[in-house]
Amino acid sequence: MSRTEERLTAGHLVGIFLVSAAALLLEVCLTRLLAVALWYHFAFMIISGGLLGFGAAAVMVSLWSKVRDAPLDRTLAAVAASMAIAVVLCFSLAQLIPLQPFDLAESRGQVFYFALTFLLLSFPFFLAGIVISLLLSRLVKSVTVLYALDLAGAGIGSVLSLLLLSWVGAMTSLVLAAALAGGAAAALAWPLGRKARIGGLAITALLAILSISADDWMPLHVSENKGLGRAEDRITRWSAVGRVDLV
């Protein structure tokens, strides 16, 4: 389909809503996770990371014709599916980095670890930015309804973060954010045929199932700088404010 023949579909509407919801849910979850894993004043670097990711995505879509002019539905579905995987993968990789925030002034290696962690955690927002930038730039005649659903999705994602953090904890909420991105991939892949739809739905279902035991297969690693020790038997409770451990 040529660019002149592109039309707004229900998949586009659902896709931009779910991507925005996933991005905001992810952003709030990361502020809580990093506040526990590092220190609270490092947690809010994720806001800068989100802005960097969205800004870089908009610049790339604007300047790189291969992305700007690529087949719309196929590109949107692929990027949304990549976001779903990247949410979990990038956070898992970031946890493997031996970042010790209080050693930044003394070690060049820690500066590198800090930058690498920052870029890894920003990458899912970069992918979300590509989806939103492509939709807004390619479907110009429908930009008002798309932008309205973008804002609505962001609002729902923010409210979901407050509820899910208290109900299921931050790690499960993070994986559910990935599942929302998988749902966006399924919606955006709907015009591409049965195999693409099944692929998107399979990613969504797999992530939703994995979210149930997220704390077991993706435990949160706390920086040694915090000196919290390694007590094995404890009760942990999350809320929108933070985490409480009863040792």
PDB file of C-alpha atoms in Angstrom:
ATOM      1  CA  MET A   1       0.000   0.000   0.000  1.00  0.00           C
ATOM      2  CA  SER A   2       1.402   3.418  -0.976  1.00  0.00           C
ATOM      3  CA  ARG A   3       1.574   6.270   1.489  1.00  0.00           C
ATOM      4  CA  THR A   4      -1.257   8.056  -0.306  1.00  0.00           C
ATOM      5  CA  GLU A   5      -3.508   5.020   0.286  1.00  0.00           C
ATOM      6  CA  GLU A   6      -2.792   4.619   4.004  1.00  0.00           C
ATOM      7  CA  ARG A   7      -5.914   4.711   6.124  1.00  0.00           C
ATOM      8  CA  LEU A   8      -6.520   4.784   9.845  1.00  0.00           C
ATOM      9  CA  THR A   9      -7.639   1.401  11.202  1.00  0.00           C
ATOM     10  CA  ALA A  10      -8.893   0.132  14.536  1.00  0.00           C
ATOM     11  CA  GLY A  11      -5.532  -1.577  14.961  1.00  0.00           C
ATOM     12  CA  HIS A  12      -3.763   1.781  14.817  1.00  0.00           C
ATOM     13  CA  LEU A  13      -6.064   3.188  17.490  1.00  0.00           C
ATOM     14  CA  VAL A  14      -5.662   0.219  19.825  1.00  0.00           C
ATOM     15  CA  GLY A  15      -1.930   0.069  19.102  1.00  0.00           C
ATOM     16  CA  ILE A  16      -1.105   3.661  20.000  1.00  0.00           C
ATOM     17  CA  PHE A  17      -3.281   3.426  23.128  1.00  0.00           C
ATOM     18  CA  LEU A  18      -1.537   0.280  24.377  1.00  0.00           C
ATOM     19  CA  VAL A  19       1.978   1.476  23.513  1.00  0.00           C
ATOM     20  CA  SER A  20       1.420   4.709  25.445  1.00  0.00           C
ATOM     21  CA  ALA A  21      -0.056   2.808  28.392  1.00  0.00           C
ATOM     22  CA  ALA A  22       2.885   0.391  28.366  1.00  0.00           C
ATOM     23  CA  ALA A  23       5.433   3.225  28.245  1.00  0.00           C
ATOM     24  CA  LEU A  24       3.944   5.100  31.211  1.00  0.00           C
ATOM     25  CA  LEU A  25       3.446   1.956  33.272  1.00  0.00           C
ATOM     26  CA  LEU A  26       7.058   0.992  32.548  1.00  0.00           C
ATOM     27  CA  GLU A  27       8.365   4.443  33.441  1.00  0.00           C
ATOM     28  CA  VAL A  28       6.669   4.535  36.846  1.00  0.00           C
ATOM     29  CA  CYS A  29       7.706   0.942  37.616  1.00  0.00           C
ATOM     30  CA  LEU A  30      11.329   1.722  36.793  1.00  0.00           C
ATOM     31  CA  THR A  31      11.371   4.711  39.141  1.00  0.00           C
ATOM     32  CA  ARG A  32      10.256   2.418  41.981  1.00  0.00           C
ATOM     33  CA  LEU A  33      12.618  -0.421  41.043  1.00  0.00           C
ATOM     34  CA  LEU A  34      15.641   1.843  40.719  1.00  0.00           C
ATOM     35  CA  ALA A  35      14.804   3.612  43.973  1.00  0.00           C
ATOM     36  CA  VAL A  36      15.158   0.256  45.726  1.00  0.00           C
ATOM     37  CA  ALA A  37      18.015  -1.193  43.663  1.00  0.00           C
ATOM     38  CA  LEU A  38      20.134   2.006  43.729  1.00  0.00           C
ATOM     39  CA  TRP A  39      19.052   5.121  45.641  1.00  0.00           C
ATOM     40  CA  TYR A  40      15.933   7.217  45.185  1.00  0.00           C
ATOM     41  CA  HIS A  41      17.769  10.173  43.600  1.00  0.00           C
ATOM     42  CA  PHE A  42      19.049   7.881  40.827  1.00  0.00           C
ATOM     43  CA  ALA A  43      15.553   6.517  40.175  1.00  0.00           C
ATOM     44  CA  PHE A  44      14.330   9.641  38.454  1.00  0.00           C
ATOM     45  CA  MET A  45      17.003   9.469  35.801  1.00  0.00           C
ATOM     46  CA  ILE A  46      14.501   7.210  34.060  1.00  0.00           C
ATOM     47  CA  ILE A  47      12.372  10.278  33.307  1.00  0.00           C
ATOM     48  CA  SER A  48      15.335  11.691  31.385  1.00  0.00           C
ATOM     49  CA  GLY A  49      15.798   8.284  29.780  1.00  0.00           C
ATOM     50  CA  GLY A  50      12.198   8.272  28.586  1.00  0.00           C
ATOM     51  CA  LEU A  51      12.578  11.743  27.104  1.00  0.00           C
ATOM     52  CA  LEU A  52      15.834  10.710  25.430  1.00  0.00           C
ATOM     53  CA  GLY A  53      14.227   7.604  23.941  1.00  0.00           C
ATOM     54  CA  PHE A  54      11.184   9.419  22.559  1.00  0.00           C
ATOM     55  CA  GLY A  55      13.259  12.324  21.259  1.00  0.00           C
ATOM     56  CA  ALA A  56      15.798  10.075  19.548  1.00  0.00           C
ATOM     57  CA  ALA A  57      12.979   8.071  17.958  1.00  0.00           C
ATOM     58  CA  ALA A  58      11.338  11.206  16.549  1.00  0.00           C
ATOM     59  CA  VAL A  59      14.652  12.407  15.119  1.00  0.00           C
ATOM     60  CA  MET A  60      15.351   9.028  13.531  1.00  0.00           C
ATOM     61  CA  VAL A  61      11.893   8.792  11.946  1.00  0.00           C
ATOM     62  CA  SER A  62      12.279  12.334  10.638  1.00  0.00           C
ATOM     63  CA  LEU A  63      15.761  11.905   9.167  1.00  0.00           C
ATOM     64  CA  TRP A  64      16.043   8.230   8.165  1.00  0.00           C
ATOM     65  CA  SER A  65      13.956   7.582   5.072  1.00  0.00           C
ATOM     66  CA  LYS A  66      14.245   3.793   5.357  1.00  0.00           C
ATOM     67  CA  VAL A  67      12.233   3.952   8.572  1.00  0.00           C
ATOM     68  CA  ARG A  68      10.040   6.908   7.612  1.00  0.00           C
ATOM     69  CA  ASP A  69       8.917   5.296   4.328  1.00  0.00           C
ATOM     70  CA  ALA A  70       8.871   1.639   5.386  1.00  0.00           C
ATOM     71  CA  PRO A  71       5.632  -0.399   5.054  1.00  0.00           C
ATOM     72  CA  LEU A  72       3.566   1.052   7.885  1.00  0.00           C
ATOM     73  CA  ASP A  73       1.694  -1.865   9.442  1.00  0.00           C
ATOM     74  CA  ARG A  74       4.589  -4.308   9.161  1.00  0.00           C
ATOM     75  CA  THR A  75       7.022  -1.816  10.710  1.00  0.00           C
ATOM     76  CA  LEU A  76       4.655  -0.846  13.515  1.00  0.00           C
ATOM     77  CA  ALA A  77       3.960  -4.468  14.452  1.00  0.00           C
ATOM     78  CA  ALA A  78       7.652  -5.407  14.403  1.00  0.00           C
ATOM     79  CA  VAL A  79       8.704  -2.426  16.527  1.00  0.00           C
ATOM     80  CA  ALA A  80       5.907  -2.958  19.070  1.00  0.00           C
ATOM     81  CA  ALA A  81       6.843  -6.641  19.379  1.00  0.00           C
ATOM     82  CA  SER A  82      10.482  -5.619  19.821  1.00  0.00           C
ATOM     83  CA  MET A  83       9.425  -3.229  22.580  1.00  0.00           C
ATOM     84  CA  ALA A  84       7.619  -6.028  24.409  1.00  0.00           C
ATOM     85  CA  ILE A  85      10.776  -8.143  24.384  1.00  0.00           C
ATOM     86  CA  ALA A  86      13.094  -5.204  25.119  1.00  0.00           C
ATOM     87  CA  VAL A  87      11.228  -4.199  28.300  1.00  0.00           C
ATOM     88  CA  VAL A  88      12.176  -7.491  29.957  1.00  0.00           C
ATOM     89  CA  LEU A  89      15.511  -8.065  28.214  1.00  0.00           C
ATOM     90  CA  CYS A  90      16.933  -4.582  28.789  1.00  0.00           C
ATOM     91  CA  PHE A  91      16.016  -4.559  32.472  1.00  0.00           C
ATOM     92  CA  SER A  92      17.479  -8.047  32.932  1.00  0.00           C
ATOM     93  CA  LEU A  93      20.729  -6.971  31.258  1.00  0.00           C
ATOM     94  CA  ALA A  94      20.851  -3.748  33.291  1.00  0.00           C
ATOM     95  CA  GLN A  95      20.687  -5.814  36.471  1.00  0.00           C
ATOM     96  CA  LEU A  96      23.818  -7.704  35.416  1.00  0.00           C
ATOM     97  CA  ILE A  97      25.854  -4.492  35.273  1.00  0.00           C
ATOM     98  CA  PRO A  98      27.898  -4.037  38.493  1.00  0.00           C
ATOM     99  CA  LEU A  99      26.866  -0.406  38.956  1.00  0.00           C
ATOM    100  CA  GLN A 100      27.795   1.098  42.329  1.00  0.00           C
ATOM    101  CA  PRO A 101      26.472   4.685  42.300  1.00  0.00           C
ATOM    102  CA  PHE A 102      28.623   5.998  45.154  1.00  0.00           C
ATOM    103  CA  ASP A 103      31.813   4.959  43.336  1.00  0.00           C
ATOM    104  CA  LEU A 104      31.108   7.136  40.287  1.00  0.00           C
ATOM    105  CA  ALA A 105      33.539   9.856  41.381  1.00  0.00           C
ATOM    106  CA  GLU A 106      36.369   7.390  41.929  1.00  0.00           C
ATOM    107  CA  SER A 107      36.063   4.930  39.050  1.00  0.00           C
ATOM    108  CA  ARG A 108      35.917   5.513  35.313  1.00  0.00           C
ATOM    109  CA  GLY A 109      34.504   2.024  34.970  1.00  0.00           C
ATOM    110  CA  GLN A 110      31.502   3.029  37.046  1.00  0.00           C
ATOM    111  CA  VAL A 111      30.878   5.992  34.746  1.00  0.00           C
ATOM    112  CA  PHE A 112      30.771   3.541  31.831  1.00  0.00           C
ATOM    113  CA  TYR A 113      28.442   1.216  33.766  1.00  0.00           C
ATOM    114  CA  PHE A 114      26.173   4.141  34.586  1.00  0.00           C
ATOM    115  CA  ALA A 115      25.958   5.225  30.918  1.00  0.00           C
ATOM    116  CA  LEU A 116      25.332   1.650  29.782  1.00  0.00           C
ATOM    117  CA  THR A 117      22.567   1.178  32.351  1.00  0.00           C
ATOM    118  CA  PHE A 118      20.991   4.470  31.314  1.00  0.00           C
ATOM    119  CA  LEU A 119      20.998   3.549  27.614  1.00  0.00           C
ATOM    120  CA  LEU A 120      19.635   0.056  28.212  1.00  0.00           C
ATOM    121  CA  LEU A 121      16.727   1.355  30.264  1.00  0.00           C
ATOM    122  CA  SER A 122      16.027   4.089  27.686  1.00  0.00           C
ATOM    123  CA  PHE A 123      15.833   1.670  24.743  1.00  0.00           C
ATOM    124  CA  PRO A 124      12.199   0.481  25.245  1.00  0.00           C
ATOM    125  CA  PHE A 125      11.093   4.137  25.211  1.00  0.00           C
ATOM    126  CA  PHE A 126      12.996   4.595  21.953  1.00  0.00           C
ATOM    127  CA  LEU A 127      10.959   1.775  20.412  1.00  0.00           C
ATOM    128  CA  ALA A 128       7.701   3.196  21.790  1.00  0.00           C
ATOM    129  CA  GLY A 129       8.677   6.553  20.308  1.00  0.00           C
ATOM    130  CA  ILE A 130       9.138   4.999  16.868  1.00  0.00           C
ATOM    131  CA  VAL A 131       5.612   3.556  16.928  1.00  0.00           C
ATOM    132  CA  ILE A 132       4.029   6.826  18.018  1.00  0.00           C
ATOM    133  CA  SER A 133       6.137   8.983  15.672  1.00  0.00           C
ATOM    134  CA  LEU A 134       5.312   6.811  12.663  1.00  0.00           C
ATOM    135  CA  LEU A 135       1.600   6.863  13.391  1.00  0.00           C
ATOM    136  CA  LEU A 136       1.462  10.628  13.911  1.00  0.00           C
ATOM    137  CA  SER A 137       3.638  11.425  10.888  1.00  0.00           C
ATOM    138  CA  ARG A 138       2.104   8.952   8.424  1.00  0.00           C
ATOM    139  CA  LEU A 139      -1.572   9.321   9.314  1.00  0.00           C
ATOM    140  CA  VAL A 140      -1.656  13.103   9.384  1.00  0.00           C
ATOM    141  CA  LYS A 141      -5.382  13.405   8.629  1.00  0.00           C
ATOM    142  CA  SER A 142      -6.173  11.397  11.757  1.00  0.00           C
ATOM    143  CA  VAL A 143      -3.620  13.021  14.040  1.00  0.00           C
ATOM    144  CA  THR A 144      -6.235  14.451  16.423  1.00  0.00           C
ATOM    145  CA  VAL A 145      -7.821  11.110  17.298  1.00  0.00           C
ATOM    146  CA  LEU A 146      -4.420   9.408  17.425  1.00  0.00           C
ATOM    147  CA  TYR A 147      -3.051  12.030  19.783  1.00  0.00           C
ATOM    148  CA  ALA A 148      -6.160  11.797  21.944  1.00  0.00           C
ATOM    149  CA  LEU A 149      -5.670   8.041  22.313  1.00  0.00           C
ATOM    150  CA  ASP A 150      -1.964   8.576  22.933  1.00  0.00           C
ATOM    151  CA  LEU A 151      -2.817  10.821  25.888  1.00  0.00           C
ATOM    152  CA  ALA A 152      -5.592   8.498  27.069  1.00  0.00           C
ATOM    153  CA  GLY A 153      -3.236   5.522  27.024  1.00  0.00           C
ATOM    154  CA  ALA A 154      -0.625   7.461  28.975  1.00  0.00           C
ATOM    155  CA  GLY A 155      -3.231   8.403  31.563  1.00  0.00           C
ATOM    156  CA  ILE A 156      -4.460   4.833  31.923  1.00  0.00           C
ATOM    157  CA  GLY A 157      -0.882   3.577  32.202  1.00  0.00           C
ATOM    158  CA  SER A 158      -0.212   6.029  35.014  1.00  0.00           C
ATOM    159  CA  VAL A 159      -3.324   4.971  36.933  1.00  0.00           C
ATOM    160  CA  LEU A 160      -2.522   1.297  36.334  1.00  0.00           C
ATOM    161  CA  SER A 161       0.923   1.808  37.825  1.00  0.00           C
ATOM    162  CA  LEU A 162      -0.571   3.014  41.107  1.00  0.00           C
ATOM    163  CA  LEU A 163      -2.909   0.030  41.303  1.00  0.00           C
ATOM    164  CA  LEU A 164      -0.549  -2.695  40.088  1.00  0.00           C
ATOM    165  CA  LEU A 165       2.397  -1.662  42.246  1.00  0.00           C
ATOM    166  CA  SER A 166       0.254  -2.184  45.344  1.00  0.00           C
ATOM    167  CA  TRP A 167      -1.511  -5.301  44.087  1.00  0.00           C
ATOM    168  CA  VAL A 168       1.232  -7.350  42.422  1.00  0.00           C
ATOM    169  CA  GLY A 169       4.527  -5.511  42.974  1.00  0.00           C
ATOM    170  CA  ALA A 170       6.964  -3.692  40.732  1.00  0.00           C
ATOM    171  CA  MET A 171       8.571  -6.633  38.929  1.00  0.00           C
ATOM    172  CA  THR A 172       5.250  -8.181  37.912  1.00  0.00           C
ATOM    173  CA  SER A 173       4.025  -4.744  36.850  1.00  0.00           C
ATOM    174  CA  LEU A 174       7.097  -4.313  34.643  1.00  0.00           C
ATOM    175  CA  VAL A 175       6.417  -7.612  32.855  1.00  0.00           C
ATOM    176  CA  LEU A 176       2.757  -6.634  32.466  1.00  0.00           C
ATOM    177  CA  ALA A 177       3.941  -3.417  30.786  1.00  0.00           C
ATOM    178  CA  ALA A 178       5.768  -5.663  28.327  1.00  0.00           C
ATOM    179  CA  ALA A 179       2.543  -7.635  27.830  1.00  0.00           C
ATOM    180  CA  LEU A 180       0.707  -4.414  26.970  1.00  0.00           C
ATOM    181  CA  ALA A 181       3.320  -3.721  24.298  1.00  0.00           C
ATOM    182  CA  GLY A 182       2.747  -7.260  23.032  1.00  0.00           C
ATOM    183  CA  GLY A 183      -0.965  -6.493  22.829  1.00  0.00           C
ATOM    184  CA  ALA A 184      -0.134  -3.424  20.779  1.00  0.00           C
ATOM    185  CA  ALA A 185       1.918  -5.598  18.441  1.00  0.00           C
ATOM    186  CA  ALA A 186      -1.034  -7.965  17.995  1.00  0.00           C
ATOM    187  CA  ALA A 187      -3.402  -5.075  17.231  1.00  0.00           C
ATOM    188  CA  LEU A 188      -0.990  -3.459  14.761  1.00  0.00           C
ATOM    189  CA  ALA A 189      -0.319  -6.822  13.082  1.00  0.00           C
ATOM    190  CA  TRP A 190      -4.021  -7.552  12.526  1.00  0.00           C
ATOM    191  CA  PRO A 191      -4.058  -6.467   8.830  1.00  0.00           C
ATOM    192  CA  LEU A 192      -0.953  -8.575   8.103  1.00  0.00           C
ATOM    193  CA  GLY A 193      -2.630 -11.950   8.276  1.00  0.00           C
ATOM    194  CA  ARG A 194      -3.215 -14.888  10.593  1.00  0.00           C
ATOM    195  CA  LYS A 195       0.426 -15.715  11.352  1.00  0.00           C
ATOM    196  CA  ALA A 196       1.250 -12.150  12.374  1.00  0.00           C
ATOM    197  CA  ARG A 197      -1.815 -11.977  14.620  1.00  0.00           C
ATOM    198  CA  ILE A 198      -0.982 -15.276  16.305  1.00  0.00           C
ATOM    199  CA  GLY A 199       2.601 -14.125  16.819  1.00  0.00           C
ATOM    200  CA  GLY A 200       1.506 -10.927  18.554  1.00  0.00           C
ATOM    201  CA  LEU A 201      -1.053 -12.726  20.705  1.00  0.00           C
ATOM    202  CA  ALA A 202       1.494 -15.408  21.621  1.00  0.00           C
ATOM    203  CA  ILE A 203       3.972 -12.775  22.856  1.00  0.00           C
ATOM    204  CA  THR A 204       1.231 -11.136  24.903  1.00  0.00           C
ATOM    205  CA  ALA A 205       0.045 -14.406  26.452  1.00  0.00           C
ATOM    206  CA  LEU A 206       3.579 -15.585  27.219  1.00  0.00           C
ATOM    207  CA  LEU A 207       4.486 -12.344  28.984  1.00  0.00           C
ATOM    208  CA  ALA A 208       1.213 -12.314  30.924  1.00  0.00           C
ATOM    209  CA  ILE A 209       1.915 -15.851  32.159  1.00  0.00           C
ATOM    210  CA  LEU A 210       5.548 -15.046  32.992  1.00  0.00           C
ATOM    211  CA  SER A 211       4.457 -12.004  34.980  1.00  0.00           C
ATOM    212  CA  ILE A 212       2.863 -14.276  37.594  1.00  0.00           C
ATOM    213  CA  SER A 213       6.271 -15.516  38.778  1.00  0.00           C
ATOM    214  CA  ALA A 214       8.373 -12.508  37.741  1.00  0.00           C
ATOM    215  CA  ASP A 215       9.935 -12.126  41.190  1.00  0.00           C
ATOM    216  CA  ASP A 216      11.235 -15.706  40.980  1.00  0.00           C
ATOM    217  CA  TRP A 217      12.874 -15.685  37.559  1.00  0.00           C
ATOM    218  CA  MET A 218      13.887 -11.996  37.545  1.00  0.00           C
ATOM    219  CA  PRO A 219      14.684 -11.043  41.175  1.00  0.00           C
ATOM    220  CA  LEU A 220      15.681  -7.468  41.899  1.00  0.00           C
ATOM    221  CA  HIS A 221      19.410  -7.009  42.550  1.00  0.00           C
ATOM    222  CA  VAL A 222      20.123  -4.329  45.153  1.00  0.00           C
ATOM    223  CA  SER A 223      23.371  -2.333  44.976  1.00  0.00           C
ATOM    224  CA  GLU A 224      26.028  -3.235  47.525  1.00  0.00           C
ATOM    225  CA  ASN A 225      26.305   0.507  48.290  1.00  0.00           C
ATOM    226  CA  LYS A 226      22.984   0.270  50.130  1.00  0.00           C
ATOM    227  CA  GLY A 227      24.363  -2.208  52.659  1.00  0.00           C
ATOM    228  CA  LEU A 228      21.068  -4.042  53.106  1.00  0.00           C
ATOM    229  CA  GLY A 229      22.643  -7.473  53.490  1.00  0.00           C
ATOM    230  CA  ARG A 230      21.225 -10.691  52.058  1.00  0.00           C
ATOM    231  CA  ALA A 231      18.544 -11.887  54.451  1.00  0.00           C
ATOM    232  CA  GLU A 232      16.816 -14.871  52.886  1.00  0.00           C
ATOM    233  CA  ASP A 233      13.611 -15.149  54.896  1.00  0.00           C
ATOM    234  CA  ARG A 234      11.593 -11.992  54.640  1.00  0.00           C
ATOM    235  CA  ILE A 235       8.182 -10.616  53.782  1.00  0.00           C
ATOM    236  CA  THR A 236       8.179  -8.054  50.979  1.00  0.00           C
ATOM    237  CA  ARG A 237       5.376  -5.628  50.191  1.00  0.00           C
ATOM    238  CA  TRP A 238       5.326  -3.117  47.348  1.00  0.00           C
ATOM    239  CA  SER A 239       3.276   0.050  47.017  1.00  0.00           C
ATOM    240  CA  ALA A 240       3.239   3.069  44.736  1.00  0.00           C
ATOM    241  CA  VAL A 241       5.626   4.721  47.203  1.00  0.00           C
ATOM    242  CA  GLY A 242       8.270   2.012  47.545  1.00  0.00           C
ATOM    243  CA  ARG A 243       9.060  -1.400  49.014  1.00  0.00           C
ATOM    244  CA  VAL A 244       8.989  -2.576  52.623  1.00  0.00           C
ATOM    245  CA  ASP A 245      10.924  -5.698  53.686  1.00  0.00           C
ATOM    246  CA  LEU A 246      10.235  -7.439  56.981  1.00  0.00           C
ATOM    247  CA  VAL A 247      13.383  -9.421  57.817  1.00  0.00           C
TER     248      VAL A 247
END
